[in-house]
CSV table of C-alpha atoms in Angstrom, one decimal:
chain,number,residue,atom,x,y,z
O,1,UNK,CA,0.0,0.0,0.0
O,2,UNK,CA,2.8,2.5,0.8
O,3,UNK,CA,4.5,1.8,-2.6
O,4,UNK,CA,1.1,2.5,-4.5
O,5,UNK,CA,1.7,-1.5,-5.7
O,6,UNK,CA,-1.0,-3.3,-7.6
O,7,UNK,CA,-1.5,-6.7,-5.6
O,8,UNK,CA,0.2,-9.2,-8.0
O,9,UNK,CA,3.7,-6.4,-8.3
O,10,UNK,CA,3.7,-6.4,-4.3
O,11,UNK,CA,3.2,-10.4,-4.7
O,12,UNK,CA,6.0,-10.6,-7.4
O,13,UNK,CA,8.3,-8.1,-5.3
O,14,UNK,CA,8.0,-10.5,-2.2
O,15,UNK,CA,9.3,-13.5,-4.0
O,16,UNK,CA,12.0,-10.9,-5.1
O,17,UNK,CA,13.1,-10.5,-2.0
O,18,UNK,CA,13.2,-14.2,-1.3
O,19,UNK,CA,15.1,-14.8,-4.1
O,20,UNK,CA,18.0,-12.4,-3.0
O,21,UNK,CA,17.8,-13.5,0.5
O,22,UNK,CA,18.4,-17.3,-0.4
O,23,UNK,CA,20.9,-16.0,-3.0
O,24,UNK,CA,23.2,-14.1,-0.6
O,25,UNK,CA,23.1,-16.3,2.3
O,26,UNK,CA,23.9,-19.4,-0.1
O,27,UNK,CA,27.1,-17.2,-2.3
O,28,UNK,CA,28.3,-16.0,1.9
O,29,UNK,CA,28.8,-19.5,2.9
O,30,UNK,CA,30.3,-21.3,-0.4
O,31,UNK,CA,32.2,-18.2,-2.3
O,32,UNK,CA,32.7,-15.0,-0.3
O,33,UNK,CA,34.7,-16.2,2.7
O,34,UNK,CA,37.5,-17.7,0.0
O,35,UNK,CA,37.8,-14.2,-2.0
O,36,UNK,CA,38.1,-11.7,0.1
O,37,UNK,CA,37.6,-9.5,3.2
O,38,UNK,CA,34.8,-7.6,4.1
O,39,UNK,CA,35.0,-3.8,3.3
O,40,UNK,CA,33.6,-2.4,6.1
O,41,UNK,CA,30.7,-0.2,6.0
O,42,UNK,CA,28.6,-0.5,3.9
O,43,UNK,CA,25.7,1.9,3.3
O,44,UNK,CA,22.9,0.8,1.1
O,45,UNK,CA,20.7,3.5,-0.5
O,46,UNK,CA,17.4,1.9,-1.7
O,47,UNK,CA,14.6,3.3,-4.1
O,48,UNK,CA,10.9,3.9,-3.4
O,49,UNK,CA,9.9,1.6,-6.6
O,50,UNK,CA,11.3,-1.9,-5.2
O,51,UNK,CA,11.0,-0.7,-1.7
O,52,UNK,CA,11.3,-4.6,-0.4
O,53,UNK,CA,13.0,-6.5,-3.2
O,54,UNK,CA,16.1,-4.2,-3.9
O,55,UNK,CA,16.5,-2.7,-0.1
O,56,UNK,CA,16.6,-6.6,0.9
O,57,UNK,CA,19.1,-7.4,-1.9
O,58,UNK,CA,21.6,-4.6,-0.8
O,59,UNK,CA,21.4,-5.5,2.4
O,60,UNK,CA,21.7,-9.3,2.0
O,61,UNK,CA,24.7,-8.8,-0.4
O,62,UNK,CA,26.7,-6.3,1.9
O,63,UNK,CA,26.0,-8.7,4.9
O,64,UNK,CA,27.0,-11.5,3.3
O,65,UNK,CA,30.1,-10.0,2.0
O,66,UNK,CA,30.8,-9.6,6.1
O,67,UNK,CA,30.1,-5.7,6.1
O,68,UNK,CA,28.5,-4.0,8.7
O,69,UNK,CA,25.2,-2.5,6.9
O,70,UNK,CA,23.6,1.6,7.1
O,71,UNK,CA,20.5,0.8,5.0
O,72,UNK,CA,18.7,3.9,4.2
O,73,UNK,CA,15.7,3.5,2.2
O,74,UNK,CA,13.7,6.0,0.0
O,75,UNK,CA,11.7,8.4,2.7
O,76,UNK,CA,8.3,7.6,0.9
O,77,UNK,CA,8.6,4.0,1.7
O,78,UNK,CA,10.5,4.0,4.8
O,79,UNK,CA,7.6,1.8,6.6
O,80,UNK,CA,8.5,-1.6,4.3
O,81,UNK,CA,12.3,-0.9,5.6
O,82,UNK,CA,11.3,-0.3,8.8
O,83,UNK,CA,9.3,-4.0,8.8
O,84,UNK,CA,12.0,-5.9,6.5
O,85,UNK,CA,14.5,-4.9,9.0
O,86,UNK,CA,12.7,-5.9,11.9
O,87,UNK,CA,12.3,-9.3,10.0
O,88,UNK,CA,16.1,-9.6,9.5
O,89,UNK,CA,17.1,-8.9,12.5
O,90,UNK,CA,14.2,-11.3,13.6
O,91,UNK,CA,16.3,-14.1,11.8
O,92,UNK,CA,19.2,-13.8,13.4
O,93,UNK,CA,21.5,-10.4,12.0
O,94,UNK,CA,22.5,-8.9,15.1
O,95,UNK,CA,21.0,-5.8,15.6
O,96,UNK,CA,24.5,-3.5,15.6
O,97,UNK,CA,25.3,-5.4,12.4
O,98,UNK,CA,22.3,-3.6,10.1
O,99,UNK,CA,21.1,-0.2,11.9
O,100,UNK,CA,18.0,1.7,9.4
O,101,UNK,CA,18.7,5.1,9.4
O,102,UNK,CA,15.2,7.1,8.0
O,103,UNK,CA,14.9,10.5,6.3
O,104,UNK,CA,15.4,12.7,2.8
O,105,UNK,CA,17.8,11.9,0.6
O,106,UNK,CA,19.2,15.0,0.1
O,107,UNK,CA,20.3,15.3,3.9
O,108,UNK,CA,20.7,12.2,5.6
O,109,UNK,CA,22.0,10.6,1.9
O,110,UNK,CA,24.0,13.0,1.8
O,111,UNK,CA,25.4,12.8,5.3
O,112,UNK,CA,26.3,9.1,5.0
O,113,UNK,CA,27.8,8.9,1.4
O,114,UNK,CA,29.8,12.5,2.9
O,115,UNK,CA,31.2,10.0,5.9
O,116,UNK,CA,34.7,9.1,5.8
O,117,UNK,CA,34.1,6.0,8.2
O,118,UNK,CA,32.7,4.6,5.2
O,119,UNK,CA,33.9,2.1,3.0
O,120,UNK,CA,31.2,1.3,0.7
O,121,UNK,CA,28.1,2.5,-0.8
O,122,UNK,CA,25.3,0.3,-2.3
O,123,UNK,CA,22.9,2.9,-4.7
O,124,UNK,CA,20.0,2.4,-7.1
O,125,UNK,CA,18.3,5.4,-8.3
O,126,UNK,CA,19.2,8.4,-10.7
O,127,UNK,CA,22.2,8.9,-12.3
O,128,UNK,CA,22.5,12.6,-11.4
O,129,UNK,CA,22.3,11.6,-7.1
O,130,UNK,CA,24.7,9.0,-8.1
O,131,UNK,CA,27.2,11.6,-9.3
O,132,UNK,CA,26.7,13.5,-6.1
O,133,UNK,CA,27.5,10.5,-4.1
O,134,UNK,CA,30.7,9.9,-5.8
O,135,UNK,CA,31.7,13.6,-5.8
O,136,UNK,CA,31.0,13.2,-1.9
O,137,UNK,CA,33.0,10.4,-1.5
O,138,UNK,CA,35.8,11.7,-3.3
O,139,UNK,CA,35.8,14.9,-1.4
O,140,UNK,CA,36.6,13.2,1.5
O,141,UNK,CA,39.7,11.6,0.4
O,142,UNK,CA,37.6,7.9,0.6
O,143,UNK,CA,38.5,5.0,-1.1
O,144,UNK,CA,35.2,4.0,-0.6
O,145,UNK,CA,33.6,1.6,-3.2
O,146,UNK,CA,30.4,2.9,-5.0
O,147,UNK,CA,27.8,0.3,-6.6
O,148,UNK,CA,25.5,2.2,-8.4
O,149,UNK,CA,22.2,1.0,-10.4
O,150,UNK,CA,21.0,4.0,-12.3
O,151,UNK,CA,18.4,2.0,-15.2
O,152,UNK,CA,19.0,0.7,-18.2
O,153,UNK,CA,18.0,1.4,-21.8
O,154,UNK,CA,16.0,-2.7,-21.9
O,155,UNK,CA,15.3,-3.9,-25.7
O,156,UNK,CA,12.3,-6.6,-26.5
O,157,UNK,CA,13.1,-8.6,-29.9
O,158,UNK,CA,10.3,-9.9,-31.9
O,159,UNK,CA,11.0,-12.1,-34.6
O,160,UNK,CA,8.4,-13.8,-36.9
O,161,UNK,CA,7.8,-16.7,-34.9
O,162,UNK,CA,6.4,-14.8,-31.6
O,163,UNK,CA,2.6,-14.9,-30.9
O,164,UNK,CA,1.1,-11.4,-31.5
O,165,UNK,CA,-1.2,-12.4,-28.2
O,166,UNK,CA,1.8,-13.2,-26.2
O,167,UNK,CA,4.2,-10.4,-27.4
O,168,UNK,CA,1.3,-7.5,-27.0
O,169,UNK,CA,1.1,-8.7,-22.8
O,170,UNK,CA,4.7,-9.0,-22.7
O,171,UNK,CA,5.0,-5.7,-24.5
O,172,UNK,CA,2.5,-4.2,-22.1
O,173,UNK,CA,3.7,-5.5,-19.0
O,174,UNK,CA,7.2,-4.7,-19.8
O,175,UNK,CA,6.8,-1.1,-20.7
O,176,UNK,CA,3.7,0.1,-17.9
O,177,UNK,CA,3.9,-2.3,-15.2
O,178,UNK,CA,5.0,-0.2,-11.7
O,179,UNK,CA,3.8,2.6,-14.0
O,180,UNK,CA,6.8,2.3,-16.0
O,181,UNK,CA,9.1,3.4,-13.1
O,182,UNK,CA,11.4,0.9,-13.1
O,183,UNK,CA,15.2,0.4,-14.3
O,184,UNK,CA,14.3,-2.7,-16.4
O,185,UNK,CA,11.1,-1.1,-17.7
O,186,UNK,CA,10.9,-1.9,-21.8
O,187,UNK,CA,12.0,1.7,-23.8
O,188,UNK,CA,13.2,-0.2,-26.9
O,189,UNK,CA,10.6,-2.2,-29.2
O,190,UNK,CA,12.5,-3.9,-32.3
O,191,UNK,CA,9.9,-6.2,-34.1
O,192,UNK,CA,10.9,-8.1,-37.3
O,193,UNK,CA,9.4,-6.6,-40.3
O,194,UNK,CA,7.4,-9.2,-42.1
């Protein structure tokens, strides 16, 4: 309800979040101890149009990774944070491990990513805030890591052989689903021309 979600996206999101969960905690015990050692702190900046799926996937990738996790969602859906990290720590992260920090953007982000105590930063959102976060952590002399998810420009190929039913949904769905707010929302159709 926060996220404005139609009840099969919310459903979808949910498995999502699963997904990442069982993901992370399977790649932390079989690949990440062998590789390499954790960075730090990690702070994970979160959007408000996967406020479950992609905050859960930060933080279950930094944890995993054995960092210490800031997770500060998008303000307008700070309330599915606020529950998913109550679940985590519910499961078993120790609650000094993952702290949820809550406000705008433009001061509390900018506070954290401005931080020299930290060593990371996990961001999906616009490209122009993620230039602002690596200007911030370059001021302060950080060799802080940046991860930044800033959308995509997604293709849908239709050759000859496609069902016109199936590739109109598809089309549909892929393009105007989450109101077409989304990084891997369709912005390219290339259909074969006979």
């Amino acid at each position: 309800r926060e996220a404005g979600k139609t009840y099969q996206d919310a459903i979808d999101e949910v498995r999502e979040a699963v997904d990442f969960l069982r993901y992370y905690a399977n790649l932390s015990n079989v690949v990440i101890p062998n590789q390499r050692e954790p960075l730090g702190v990690f702070v994970c900046i979160s959007p408000w149009n996967f406020p479950l799926a992609i905050f859960t996937g930060q933080v279950a990738a930094a944890l995993a990774a054995g960092n210490a996790v800031i997770a500060k969602p998008a303000e307008n859906t700070s309330l599915i944070a606020y529950r998913a990290t109550q679940l985590l720590i519910d499961a078993g992260i120790p609650c000094g491990l993952l702290q949820l920090v809550l406000g705008e953007g433009a001061n509390v982000g900018n506070e954290l990513t401005s931080d020299s105590r930290v060593d990371g930063v996990a961001f999906t959102g616009s490209t122009q805030v993620a230039k602002k976060i690596k200007h911030n952590l370059l001021n302060n002399n950080n060799n802080a890591r940046l991860i930044a998810e800033t959308g995509g420009l997604n293709a849908m190929v239709v050759d000859s052989t496609a069902l016109s039913e199936q590739v109109t949904r598809d089309v549909v769905d892929g393009a105007f689903k989450s109101a077409g707010q989304r990084c891997s929302a369709l912005r390219i159709l290339l259909i074969q021309e006979d």
